[in-house]
Amino acid sequence: MHTTETFKDLLTDKLTRNLGKNIEEATDKDLYYAIASITQEEINENWLSTRRRYDEKNERQMYYISMEFLIGRLMESNLLNCGLLDICSETLRELGRDPENVYQQEADAGLGNGGLGRLAACFLDSIASLQFAGHGSGIRYRYGLFEQRIIHGNQVELPDYWLKEEYPWETRNAEEALSIHFGGEIHMHKRVDGSLEVTHKEADEVHAVPYDVPVVGYNNQVVNTLRLWSAELPAETAEILAESESKYYHHLDHMHSIEQISGFLYPDDSNYEGKELRLKQQYFLVSATIQNIIRDFKRRGKSSLKKLHEKIAIQINDTHPSLAVPELMRLLMDTEGFSWDEAWEITTKTIAYTNHTTLSEALEKWPVGMMESLLPRIFMIINEINERFCLGIYYDRPEMRDLIPEVAVIADDQVHMARLAIVGSFSVNGVAKLHTEILKKREMKPFYELYPKKFNNKTNGITHRRWLLQVNPKLSEVITDAIGSQWIAQPLKLNGLMRYSNDAPFLEKISDVKQHNKKILAQLIKERTGITVNEYSIFDVQIKRLHEYKRQLLNIFHVIYLYNEMKENPKLDLTPRTFIFAAKAAPGYHMAKEIIKLIHHVASVVNNDRTIGDKLKVIFLENYNVSLAEKIIPAAELSEQISTAGKEASGTGNMKMMMNGAMTVGTMDGANIEIFDLVGKENIFIFGLNSDQVHHHNELGDYNANAIYHTDDRVKKILDQINGGEFGSQEIEFKDIFYHILYHNDPYYVLKDFDSYIDTHEVIERNYRDQKTWQKMSVANIAYSGKFSSDRTIHEYAADIWKLKQIR
Ligand SMILES: *Cc1c(COP(=O)(O)O)cnc(C)c1O
């Protein structure tokens, strides 16, 4: 155990040895690297012993393949999990340094778009903390998700070169590089024994070089691995560079095109674009991962590959890595000599698939031509999978023959990746109860009829270690003072807080912590935007990717409505509100960018209106990422989860804010429903259409946005203001939003839910005025949030899908 004295000695030692500096001279960056190095040393010993332990016991292992890992900063969570966070922060404070400034030296690793990538990061934390043998496999993008700047209300994207300074948590393991092949021609040749020899000629070779990042379990000496693959020119190819000038330029070009494969993260969230480079990234990740798994399995030399599924489970995060199915088939047949049937049995007992969305624009479909020329052997295997699958239905399920075009893996000249993933895996899970039901009853109904046993639900979760213990130490302390520290290992124990829901001094403490966190956020807002917000106003927060289905538009319509009310009746007794937004739009998503612009223009009118004062403020914080989320969430009082019902598969932002004592205002969608089931209707604000109602309107086509525009004066006024340039410098400013709503018939039911949303916010306001009641509600939300720890989710995956046991 360290004291601040011993930790200071360690730091001094590091700084002298690595930099020849003493503590007084050290910059925040020097301190950051010194602390990282101290932490890494702690980690390394356990990393080695964990690996050894898995090998010696021939432990069953799970690999989580994901195109995204939105891990954010690791310094604080690594310190926390090593049991060093408090002592380190205290030491820094004794030295007169602000720990925050030191930890913030780390680049926020933005290797993901949003919820899907953050989920993968939370899962890794829970897997290690619960002592499961499970690892992540992803891509080491040189550029993460773009950095967002707002200029005159417009989003501008800057490249995120997060590796410009040394990243202390990664280790390059060049000796474990693997070769990946693209393009070329496939030659088949029958051997004398009748087996098929497959050779791949004229292919482009790419090296996949692993960079390993430790995944540290909480206080348990387990360190698993997040292996991130980087694309490089094979060394032999590089040698040819020297041969002649013309070759030099040719190869330089070639090198750049290879390095592009791990060059950048595609910034589209819940949206699919058929870009060849994206397909290359997917195959690159999958091929490297599967080859690595097989190599590791053979290196252990404990059993035959025929039993791969007994020792390995592979989870694919959405369809992005679904080429894992044909790639595992390819390696088992072409390299390991298995027959089709043997390979198919192993593959379909090893791979499990998580579905993340039912949005049609997000379903991946690759053109046959592209797949065939880029991945000729993989395409042949997919073709065979498809033929066998369709024939199987034709003969075994004649009643389903008509459905073949709807379920075929290859149809309309496209490879349907979700269908490939379902056919080639033993488990298909949705990410919240409603989402899984929609998959079974609607979106994937024929597959559910074919394989009812494959389908299962695993409601998402978040790591309470990062999203409560680390980001909200004050609240954590109040909780521990009341119920002891057991909740840290067993988050369901948070429900012990319910005993305190009438305890006035306890409620007071909860409220003081929130006030403290709001004050800190108010300071950050002041620093970043220059705007002074009322620290006693309701902090009403919507932070998530910008998407029409997430309906930031409905939120800003509410703001405009309140503004109009205030202008009409300046004496209106309104509880002051601060609306806080943060959201990135995909660079090519026009409507999303228009909505960001609208939020800014409304903000500029409202915030600068002296008659409004601090009763209403609209804040947009730039560049939403994990680190910003960590600053906003502890201060949130109202959590806006207002997606069109049926569209948000789960949501995890909802869980983070609930755990920090915010109340949800939301639709009956995704995990909101499960929050509702836990806290009860008196501790959540539900409004709007439910998913069946939305579905029925869609089916019947009986919704008419225009009718609402003409009958609801509040709606008409808002839309006319937008269209008339009230919130912009020129008249044309927001015509696109206006026309989209009225002439595309408001596909996300913004107008339809408007009335119910406004009413609900009036209820919220009345509740907020009764602070005692509000505090009780807040406590109920914290108390029931334990269910949304990703520890619960991971226990379910481990028991039902991965068949992993906790190692002791
Ligand atoms: C949690 C999180 C998300 C997901 O938020 P939703 O509200 O569930 O869409 C997205 N981005 C970041 C940075 C997050 O931390």
PDB file of N, CA and C in Angstrom, residues 151-237:
ATOM      1  N   ILE A 151     -18.523  26.779 -36.051  1.00  0.00           N
ATOM      2  CA  ILE A 151     -18.207  28.124 -36.529  1.00  0.00           C
ATOM      3  C   ILE A 151     -19.470  28.744 -37.107  1.00  0.00           C
ATOM      4  N   HIS A 152     -19.912  29.833 -36.488  1.00  0.00           N
ATOM      5  CA  HIS A 152     -21.183  30.476 -36.857  1.00  0.00           C
ATOM      6  C   HIS A 152     -22.320  29.463 -36.897  1.00  0.00           C
ATOM      7  N   GLY A 153     -22.337  28.577 -35.939  1.00  0.00           N
ATOM      8  CA  GLY A 153     -23.433  27.612 -35.867  1.00  0.00           C
ATOM      9  C   GLY A 153     -23.255  26.394 -36.756  1.00  0.00           C
ATOM     10  N   ASN A 154     -22.210  26.409 -37.586  1.00  0.00           N
ATOM     11  CA  ASN A 154     -21.990  25.269 -38.477  1.00  0.00           C
ATOM     12  C   ASN A 154     -20.934  24.327 -37.918  1.00  0.00           C
ATOM     13  N   GLN A 155     -21.193  23.033 -38.034  1.00  0.00           N
ATOM     14  CA  GLN A 155     -20.200  22.058 -37.620  1.00  0.00           C
ATOM     15  C   GLN A 155     -19.066  21.996 -38.628  1.00  0.00           C
ATOM     16  N   VAL A 156     -17.851  22.055 -38.103  1.00  0.00           N
ATOM     17  CA  VAL A 156     -16.671  21.863 -38.943  1.00  0.00           C
ATOM     18  C   VAL A 156     -15.907  20.676 -38.362  1.00  0.00           C
ATOM     19  N   GLU A 157     -15.437  19.791 -39.223  1.00  0.00           N
ATOM     20  CA  GLU A 157     -14.759  18.594 -38.746  1.00  0.00           C
ATOM     21  C   GLU A 157     -13.255  18.732 -38.902  1.00  0.00           C
ATOM     22  N   LEU A 158     -12.533  18.508 -37.820  1.00  0.00           N
ATOM     23  CA  LEU A 158     -11.070  18.511 -37.882  1.00  0.00           C
ATOM     24  C   LEU A 158     -10.586  17.085 -37.633  1.00  0.00           C
ATOM     25  N   PRO A 159      -9.514  16.695 -38.325  1.00  0.00           N
ATOM     26  CA  PRO A 159      -9.005  15.339 -38.098  1.00  0.00           C
ATOM     27  C   PRO A 159      -8.508  15.168 -36.659  1.00  0.00           C
ATOM     28  N   ASP A 160      -8.732  13.993 -36.114  1.00  0.00           N
ATOM     29  CA  ASP A 160      -8.338  13.705 -34.739  1.00  0.00           C
ATOM     30  C   ASP A 160      -7.092  12.835 -34.760  1.00  0.00           C
ATOM     31  N   TYR A 161      -5.930  13.468 -34.814  1.00  0.00           N
ATOM     32  CA  TYR A 161      -4.687  12.708 -34.834  1.00  0.00           C
ATOM     33  C   TYR A 161      -4.264  12.442 -33.395  1.00  0.00           C
ATOM     34  N   TRP A 162      -4.914  11.453 -32.814  1.00  0.00           N
ATOM     35  CA  TRP A 162      -4.739  11.231 -31.372  1.00  0.00           C
ATOM     36  C   TRP A 162      -3.384  10.610 -31.033  1.00  0.00           C
ATOM     37  N   LEU A 163      -2.661  10.113 -32.043  1.00  0.00           N
ATOM     38  CA  LEU A 163      -1.376   9.462 -31.775  1.00  0.00           C
ATOM     39  C   LEU A 163      -0.188  10.397 -31.968  1.00  0.00           C
ATOM     40  N   LYS A 164      -0.463  11.704 -32.048  1.00  0.00           N
ATOM     41  CA  LYS A 164       0.670  12.589 -32.356  1.00  0.00           C
ATOM     42  C   LYS A 164       1.719  12.572 -31.256  1.00  0.00           C
ATOM     43  N   GLU A 165       1.297  12.309 -30.023  1.00  0.00           N
ATOM     44  CA  GLU A 165       2.282  12.082 -28.964  1.00  0.00           C
ATOM     45  C   GLU A 165       2.216  10.613 -28.563  1.00  0.00           C
ATOM     46  N   GLU A 166       3.272  10.154 -27.940  1.00  0.00           N
ATOM     47  CA  GLU A 166       3.330   8.744 -27.559  1.00  0.00           C
ATOM     48  C   GLU A 166       2.116   8.349 -26.721  1.00  0.00           C
ATOM     49  N   TYR A 167       1.539   7.202 -27.046  1.00  0.00           N
ATOM     50  CA  TYR A 167       0.402   6.687 -26.274  1.00  0.00           C
ATOM     51  C   TYR A 167       0.940   5.653 -25.297  1.00  0.00           C
ATOM     52  N   PRO A 168       0.959   5.976 -24.009  1.00  0.00           N
ATOM     53  CA  PRO A 168       1.731   5.142 -23.092  1.00  0.00           C
ATOM     54  C   PRO A 168       1.129   3.771 -22.803  1.00  0.00           C
ATOM     55  N   TRP A 169      -0.132   3.554 -23.151  1.00  0.00           N
ATOM     56  CA  TRP A 169      -0.772   2.294 -22.757  1.00  0.00           C
ATOM     57  C   TRP A 169      -0.603   1.185 -23.787  1.00  0.00           C
ATOM     58  N   GLU A 170      -0.056   1.497 -24.946  1.00  0.00           N
ATOM     59  CA  GLU A 170       0.026   0.465 -25.983  1.00  0.00           C
ATOM     60  C   GLU A 170       1.427  -0.128 -26.075  1.00  0.00           C
ATOM     61  N   THR A 171       1.477  -1.408 -26.453  1.00  0.00           N
ATOM     62  CA  THR A 171       2.744  -2.070 -26.728  1.00  0.00           C
ATOM     63  C   THR A 171       2.660  -2.654 -28.127  1.00  0.00           C
ATOM     64  N   ARG A 172       3.611  -2.314 -28.962  1.00  0.00           N
ATOM     65  CA  ARG A 172       3.652  -2.866 -30.310  1.00  0.00           C
ATOM     66  C   ARG A 172       4.276  -4.256 -30.252  1.00  0.00           C
ATOM     67  N   ASN A 173       3.625  -5.219 -30.877  1.00  0.00           N
ATOM     68  CA  ASN A 173       4.187  -6.576 -30.901  1.00  0.00           C
ATOM     69  C   ASN A 173       4.412  -7.020 -32.339  1.00  0.00           C
ATOM     70  N   ALA A 174       5.430  -6.424 -32.950  1.00  0.00           N
ATOM     71  CA  ALA A 174       5.671  -6.617 -34.385  1.00  0.00           C
ATOM     72  C   ALA A 174       5.923  -8.079 -34.737  1.00  0.00           C
ATOM     73  N   GLU A 175       6.518  -8.821 -33.802  1.00  0.00           N
ATOM     74  CA  GLU A 175       6.834 -10.223 -34.101  1.00  0.00           C
ATOM     75  C   GLU A 175       5.565 -11.076 -34.233  1.00  0.00           C
ATOM     76  N   GLU A 176       4.442 -10.520 -33.854  1.00  0.00           N
ATOM     77  CA  GLU A 176       3.198 -11.275 -33.993  1.00  0.00           C
ATOM     78  C   GLU A 176       2.346 -10.800 -35.168  1.00  0.00           C
ATOM     79  N   ALA A 177       2.972 -10.071 -36.091  1.00  0.00           N
ATOM     80  CA  ALA A 177       2.235  -9.569 -37.258  1.00  0.00           C
ATOM     81  C   ALA A 177       1.720 -10.733 -38.108  1.00  0.00           C
ATOM     82  N   LEU A 178       0.622 -10.496 -38.784  1.00  0.00           N
ATOM     83  CA  LEU A 178       0.012 -11.513 -39.645  1.00  0.00           C
ATOM     84  C   LEU A 178      -0.217 -10.932 -41.035  1.00  0.00           C
ATOM     85  N   SER A 179      -0.327 -11.822 -42.027  1.00  0.00           N
ATOM     86  CA  SER A 179      -0.548 -11.350 -43.397  1.00  0.00           C
ATOM     87  C   SER A 179      -2.013 -11.458 -43.782  1.00  0.00           C
ATOM     88  N   ILE A 180      -2.490 -10.420 -44.441  1.00  0.00           N
ATOM     89  CA  ILE A 180      -3.865 -10.393 -44.922  1.00  0.00           C
ATOM     90  C   ILE A 180      -3.808 -10.196 -46.440  1.00  0.00           C
ATOM     91  N   HIS A 181      -4.686 -10.878 -47.161  1.00  0.00           N
ATOM     92  CA  HIS A 181      -4.620 -10.800 -48.623  1.00  0.00           C
ATOM     93  C   HIS A 181      -5.891 -10.231 -49.238  1.00  0.00           C
ATOM     94  N   PHE A 182      -5.681  -9.338 -50.193  1.00  0.00           N
ATOM     95  CA  PHE A 182      -6.806  -8.729 -50.916  1.00  0.00           C
ATOM     96  C   PHE A 182      -6.648  -8.957 -52.411  1.00  0.00           C
ATOM     97  N   GLY A 183      -7.788  -9.056 -53.087  1.00  0.00           N
ATOM     98  CA  GLY A 183      -7.777  -9.145 -54.559  1.00  0.00           C
ATOM     99  C   GLY A 183      -7.180 -10.452 -55.055  1.00  0.00           C
ATOM    100  N   GLY A 184      -6.624 -10.425 -56.262  1.00  0.00           N
ATOM    101  CA  GLY A 184      -5.969 -11.603 -56.817  1.00  0.00           C
ATOM    102  C   GLY A 184      -6.934 -12.633 -57.374  1.00  0.00           C
ATOM    103  N   GLU A 185      -6.361 -13.808 -57.625  1.00  0.00           N
ATOM    104  CA  GLU A 185      -7.146 -14.879 -58.241  1.00  0.00           C
ATOM    105  C   GLU A 185      -7.060 -16.148 -57.414  1.00  0.00           C
ATOM    106  N   ILE A 186      -8.141 -16.903 -57.480  1.00  0.00           N
ATOM    107  CA  ILE A 186      -8.181 -18.158 -56.731  1.00  0.00           C
ATOM    108  C   ILE A 186      -8.017 -19.323 -57.705  1.00  0.00           C
ATOM    109  N   HIS A 187      -7.090 -20.206 -57.391  1.00  0.00           N
ATOM    110  CA  HIS A 187      -6.919 -21.422 -58.195  1.00  0.00           C
ATOM    111  C   HIS A 187      -7.226 -22.640 -57.351  1.00  0.00           C
ATOM    112  N   MET A 188      -8.028 -23.543 -57.923  1.00  0.00           N
ATOM    113  CA  MET A 188      -8.375 -24.757 -57.190  1.00  0.00           C
ATOM    114  C   MET A 188      -7.752 -25.945 -57.911  1.00  0.00           C
ATOM    115  N   HIS A 189      -7.307 -26.897 -57.130  1.00  0.00           N
ATOM    116  CA  HIS A 189      -6.600 -28.012 -57.713  1.00  0.00           C
ATOM    117  C   HIS A 189      -6.870 -29.243 -56.849  1.00  0.00           C
ATOM    118  N   LYS A 190      -7.268 -30.323 -57.515  1.00  0.00           N
ATOM    119  CA  LYS A 190      -7.571 -31.548 -56.746  1.00  0.00           C
ATOM    120  C   LYS A 190      -6.292 -32.298 -56.434  1.00  0.00           C
ATOM    121  N   ARG A 191      -6.084 -32.558 -55.161  1.00  0.00           N
ATOM    122  CA  ARG A 191      -4.912 -33.345 -54.772  1.00  0.00           C
ATOM    123  C   ARG A 191      -5.194 -34.818 -55.063  1.00  0.00           C
ATOM    124  N   VAL A 192      -4.112 -35.651 -55.003  1.00  0.00           N
ATOM    125  CA  VAL A 192      -4.289 -37.081 -55.307  1.00  0.00           C
ATOM    126  C   VAL A 192      -5.296 -37.749 -54.369  1.00  0.00           C
ATOM    127  N   ASP A 193      -5.338 -37.260 -53.103  1.00  0.00           N
ATOM    128  CA  ASP A 193      -6.270 -37.881 -52.155  1.00  0.00           C
ATOM    129  C   ASP A 193      -7.698 -37.367 -52.347  1.00  0.00           C
ATOM    130  N   GLY A 194      -7.902 -36.550 -53.367  1.00  0.00           N
ATOM    131  CA  GLY A 194      -9.251 -36.074 -53.642  1.00  0.00           C
ATOM    132  C   GLY A 194      -9.589 -34.754 -52.971  1.00  0.00           C
ATOM    133  N   SER A 195      -8.751 -34.311 -52.017  1.00  0.00           N
ATOM    134  CA  SER A 195      -9.049 -33.038 -51.342  1.00  0.00           C
ATOM    135  C   SER A 195      -8.697 -31.862 -52.256  1.00  0.00           C
ATOM    136  N   LEU A 196      -9.191 -30.718 -51.893  1.00  0.00           N
ATOM    137  CA  LEU A 196      -9.055 -29.551 -52.755  1.00  0.00           C
ATOM    138  C   LEU A 196      -7.925 -28.654 -52.253  1.00  0.00           C
ATOM    139  N   GLU A 197      -7.057 -28.278 -53.178  1.00  0.00           N
ATOM    140  CA  GLU A 197      -6.011 -27.336 -52.795  1.00  0.00           C
ATOM    141  C   GLU A 197      -6.386 -25.970 -53.355  1.00  0.00           C
ATOM    142  N   VAL A 198      -6.451 -25.000 -52.476  1.00  0.00           N
ATOM    143  CA  VAL A 198      -6.839 -23.653 -52.901  1.00  0.00           C
ATOM    144  C   VAL A 198      -5.615 -22.756 -52.825  1.00  0.00           C
ATOM    145  N   THR A 199      -5.272 -22.132 -53.950  1.00  0.00           N
ATOM    146  CA  THR A 199      -4.163 -21.177 -53.890  1.00  0.00           C
ATOM    147  C   THR A 199      -4.654 -19.800 -54.329  1.00  0.00           C
ATOM    148  N   HIS A 200      -4.060 -18.815 -53.712  1.00  0.00           N
ATOM    149  CA  HIS A 200      -4.468 -17.430 -53.915  1.00  0.00           C
ATOM    150  C   HIS A 200      -3.288 -16.723 -54.570  1.00  0.00           C
ATOM    151  N   LYS A 201      -3.464 -16.337 -55.855  1.00  0.00           N
ATOM    152  CA  LYS A 201      -2.333 -15.748 -56.588  1.00  0.00           C
ATOM    153  C   LYS A 201      -2.558 -14.268 -56.879  1.00  0.00           C
ATOM    154  N   GLU A 202      -1.444 -13.563 -57.019  1.00  0.00           N
ATOM    155  CA  GLU A 202      -1.480 -12.147 -57.413  1.00  0.00           C
ATOM    156  C   GLU A 202      -2.228 -11.269 -56.418  1.00  0.00           C
ATOM    157  N   ALA A 203      -2.329 -11.734 -55.203  1.00  0.00           N
ATOM    158  CA  ALA A 203      -3.062 -10.930 -54.214  1.00  0.00           C
ATOM    159  C   ALA A 203      -2.159  -9.844 -53.643  1.00  0.00           C
ATOM    160  N   ASP A 204      -2.768  -8.763 -53.157  1.00  0.00           N
ATOM    161  CA  ASP A 204      -2.019  -7.740 -52.429  1.00  0.00           C
ATOM    162  C   ASP A 204      -1.893  -8.189 -50.981  1.00  0.00           C
ATOM    163  N   GLU A 205      -0.665  -8.124 -50.489  1.00  0.00           N
ATOM    164  CA  GLU A 205      -0.445  -8.556 -49.116  1.00  0.00           C
ATOM    165  C   GLU A 205      -0.325  -7.350 -48.186  1.00  0.00           C
ATOM    166  N   VAL A 206      -0.973  -7.447 -47.071  1.00  0.00           N
ATOM    167  CA  VAL A 206      -0.925  -6.387 -46.061  1.00  0.00           C
ATOM    168  C   VAL A 206      -0.522  -7.019 -44.737  1.00  0.00           C
ATOM    169  N   HIS A 207       0.329  -6.327 -43.999  1.00  0.00           N
ATOM    170  CA  HIS A 207       0.662  -6.830 -42.671  1.00  0.00           C
ATOM    171  C   HIS A 207      -0.250  -6.217 -41.621  1.00  0.00           C
ATOM    172  N   ALA A 208      -0.737  -7.062 -40.727  1.00  0.00           N
ATOM    173  CA  ALA A 208      -1.513  -6.593 -39.577  1.00  0.00           C
ATOM    174  C   ALA A 208      -0.604  -6.696 -38.365  1.00  0.00           C
ATOM    175  N   VAL A 209      -0.241  -5.529 -37.823  1.00  0.00           N
ATOM    176  CA  VAL A 209       0.672  -5.511 -36.672  1.00  0.00           C
ATOM    177  C   VAL A 209      -0.132  -5.193 -35.412  1.00  0.00           C
ATOM    178  N   PRO A 210      -0.062  -6.072 -34.417  1.00  0.00           N
ATOM    179  CA  PRO A 210      -0.859  -5.816 -33.211  1.00  0.00           C
ATOM    180  C   PRO A 210      -0.215  -4.826 -32.240  1.00  0.00           C
ATOM    181  N   TYR A 211      -1.057  -3.957 -31.717  1.00  0.00           N
ATOM    182  CA  TYR A 211      -0.681  -3.082 -30.595  1.00  0.00           C
ATOM    183  C   TYR A 211      -1.588  -3.484 -29.436  1.00  0.00           C
ATOM    184  N   ASP A 212      -0.982  -3.869 -28.322  1.00  0.00           N
ATOM    185  CA  ASP A 212      -1.782  -4.366 -27.207  1.00  0.00           C
ATOM    186  C   ASP A 212      -1.968  -3.319 -26.125  1.00  0.00           C
ATOM    187  N   VAL A 213      -3.204  -3.178 -25.702  1.00  0.00           N
ATOM    188  CA  VAL A 213      -3.547  -2.258 -24.623  1.00  0.00           C
ATOM    189  C   VAL A 213      -4.085  -3.115 -23.468  1.00  0.00           C
ATOM    190  N   PRO A 214      -3.563  -2.928 -22.266  1.00  0.00           N
ATOM    191  CA  PRO A 214      -4.033  -3.764 -21.153  1.00  0.00           C
ATOM    192  C   PRO A 214      -5.447  -3.365 -20.725  1.00  0.00           C
ATOM    193  N   VAL A 215      -6.236  -4.351 -20.351  1.00  0.00           N
ATOM    194  CA  VAL A 215      -7.562  -4.090 -19.798  1.00  0.00           C
ATOM    195  C   VAL A 215      -7.538  -4.550 -18.347  1.00  0.00           C
ATOM    196  N   VAL A 216      -7.541  -3.579 -17.455  1.00  0.00           N
ATOM    197  CA  VAL A 216      -7.244  -3.850 -16.049  1.00  0.00           C
ATOM    198  C   VAL A 216      -8.523  -4.107 -15.274  1.00  0.00           C
ATOM    199  N   GLY A 217      -8.597  -5.240 -14.598  1.00  0.00           N
ATOM    200  CA  GLY A 217      -9.735  -5.539 -13.740  1.00  0.00           C
ATOM    201  C   GLY A 217      -9.671  -4.719 -12.455  1.00  0.00           C
ATOM    202  N   TYR A 218     -10.818  -4.526 -11.836  1.00  0.00           N
ATOM    203  CA  TYR A 218     -10.887  -3.719 -10.625  1.00  0.00           C
ATOM    204  C   TYR A 218     -10.395  -4.523  -9.428  1.00  0.00           C
ATOM    205  N   ASN A 219      -9.251  -4.091  -8.883  1.00  0.00           N
ATOM    206  CA  ASN A 219      -8.732  -4.692  -7.647  1.00  0.00           C
ATOM    207  C   ASN A 219      -8.625  -6.203  -7.659  1.00  0.00           C
ATOM    208  N   ASN A 220      -8.293  -6.804  -8.807  1.00  0.00           N
ATOM    209  CA  ASN A 220      -8.319  -8.266  -8.796  1.00  0.00           C
ATOM    210  C   ASN A 220      -7.144  -8.918  -9.523  1.00  0.00           C
ATOM    211  N   GLN A 221      -6.178  -8.135  -9.928  1.00  0.00           N
ATOM    212  CA  GLN A 221      -4.954  -8.652 -10.571  1.00  0.00           C
ATOM    213  C   GLN A 221      -5.185  -9.306 -11.930  1.00  0.00           C
ATOM    214  N   VAL A 222      -6.402  -9.187 -12.456  1.00  0.00           N
ATOM    215  CA  VAL A 222      -6.634  -9.684 -13.819  1.00  0.00           C
ATOM    216  C   VAL A 222      -6.308  -8.569 -14.806  1.00  0.00           C
ATOM    217  N   VAL A 223      -5.538  -8.889 -15.813  1.00  0.00           N
ATOM    218  CA  VAL A 223      -5.310  -7.936 -16.903  1.00  0.00           C
ATOM    219  C   VAL A 223      -5.518  -8.665 -18.225  1.00  0.00           C
ATOM    220  N   ASN A 224      -6.594  -8.354 -18.904  1.00  0.00           N
ATOM    221  CA  ASN A 224      -6.867  -8.907 -20.228  1.00  0.00           C
ATOM    222  C   ASN A 224      -6.285  -7.990 -21.299  1.00  0.00           C
ATOM    223  N   THR A 225      -6.564  -8.281 -22.564  1.00  0.00           N
ATOM    224  CA  THR A 225      -5.915  -7.536 -23.636  1.00  0.00           C
ATOM    225  C   THR A 225      -6.915  -6.987 -24.645  1.00  0.00           C
ATOM    226  N   LEU A 226      -6.720  -5.737 -24.972  1.00  0.00           N
ATOM    227  CA  LEU A 226      -7.391  -5.164 -26.134  1.00  0.00           C
ATOM    228  C   LEU A 226      -6.328  -5.090 -27.225  1.00  0.00           C
ATOM    229  N   ARG A 227      -6.504  -5.901 -28.256  1.00  0.00           N
ATOM    230  CA  ARG A 227      -5.497  -5.964 -29.314  1.00  0.00           C
ATOM    231  C   ARG A 227      -5.995  -5.128 -30.495  1.00  0.00           C
ATOM    232  N   LEU A 228      -5.243  -4.082 -30.818  1.00  0.00           N
ATOM    233  CA  LEU A 228      -5.625  -3.193 -31.917  1.00  0.00           C
ATOM    234  C   LEU A 228      -4.652  -3.398 -33.067  1.00  0.00           C
ATOM    235  N   TRP A 229      -5.194  -3.656 -34.253  1.00  0.00           N
ATOM    236  CA  TRP A 229      -4.370  -4.011 -35.398  1.00  0.00           C
ATOM    237  C   TRP A 229      -4.080  -2.799 -36.267  1.00  0.00           C
ATOM    238  N   SER A 230      -2.830  -2.695 -36.681  1.00  0.00           N
ATOM    239  CA  SER A 230      -2.403  -1.596 -37.536  1.00  0.00           C
ATOM    240  C   SER A 230      -1.958  -2.168 -38.885  1.00  0.00           C
ATOM    241  N   ALA A 231      -2.357  -1.521 -39.978  1.00  0.00           N
ATOM    242  CA  ALA A 231      -2.025  -2.029 -41.315  1.00  0.00           C
ATOM    243  C   ALA A 231      -0.701  -1.449 -41.782  1.00  0.00           C
ATOM    244  N   GLU A 232       0.210  -2.328 -42.185  1.00  0.00           N
ATOM    245  CA  GLU A 232       1.526  -1.868 -42.638  1.00  0.00           C
ATOM    246  C   GLU A 232       1.957  -2.631 -43.883  1.00  0.00           C
ATOM    247  N   LEU A 233       2.895  -2.031 -44.582  1.00  0.00           N
ATOM    248  CA  LEU A 233       3.492  -2.679 -45.743  1.00  0.00           C
ATOM    249  C   LEU A 233       4.397  -3.808 -45.242  1.00  0.00           C
ATOM    250  N   PRO A 234       4.273  -5.022 -45.806  1.00  0.00           N
ATOM    251  CA  PRO A 234       5.168  -6.100 -45.366  1.00  0.00           C
ATOM    252  C   PRO A 234       6.623  -5.719 -45.632  1.00  0.00           C
ATOM    253  N   ALA A 235       7.505  -6.117 -44.734  1.00  0.00           N
ATOM    254  CA  ALA A 235       8.903  -5.719 -44.829  1.00  0.00           C
ATOM    255  C   ALA A 235       9.522  -6.110 -46.165  1.00  0.00           C
ATOM    256  N   GLU A 236       9.209  -7.306 -46.663  1.00  0.00           N
ATOM    257  CA  GLU A 236       9.796  -7.765 -47.936  1.00  0.00           C
ATOM    258  C   GLU A 236       9.417  -6.815 -49.069  1.00  0.00           C
ATOM    259  N   THR A 237       8.161  -6.367 -49.042  1.00  0.00           N
ATOM    260  CA  THR A 237       7.716  -5.436 -50.077  1.00  0.00           C
ATOM    261  C   THR A 237       8.483  -4.127 -49.954  1.00  0.00           C
TER     262      THR A 237
END
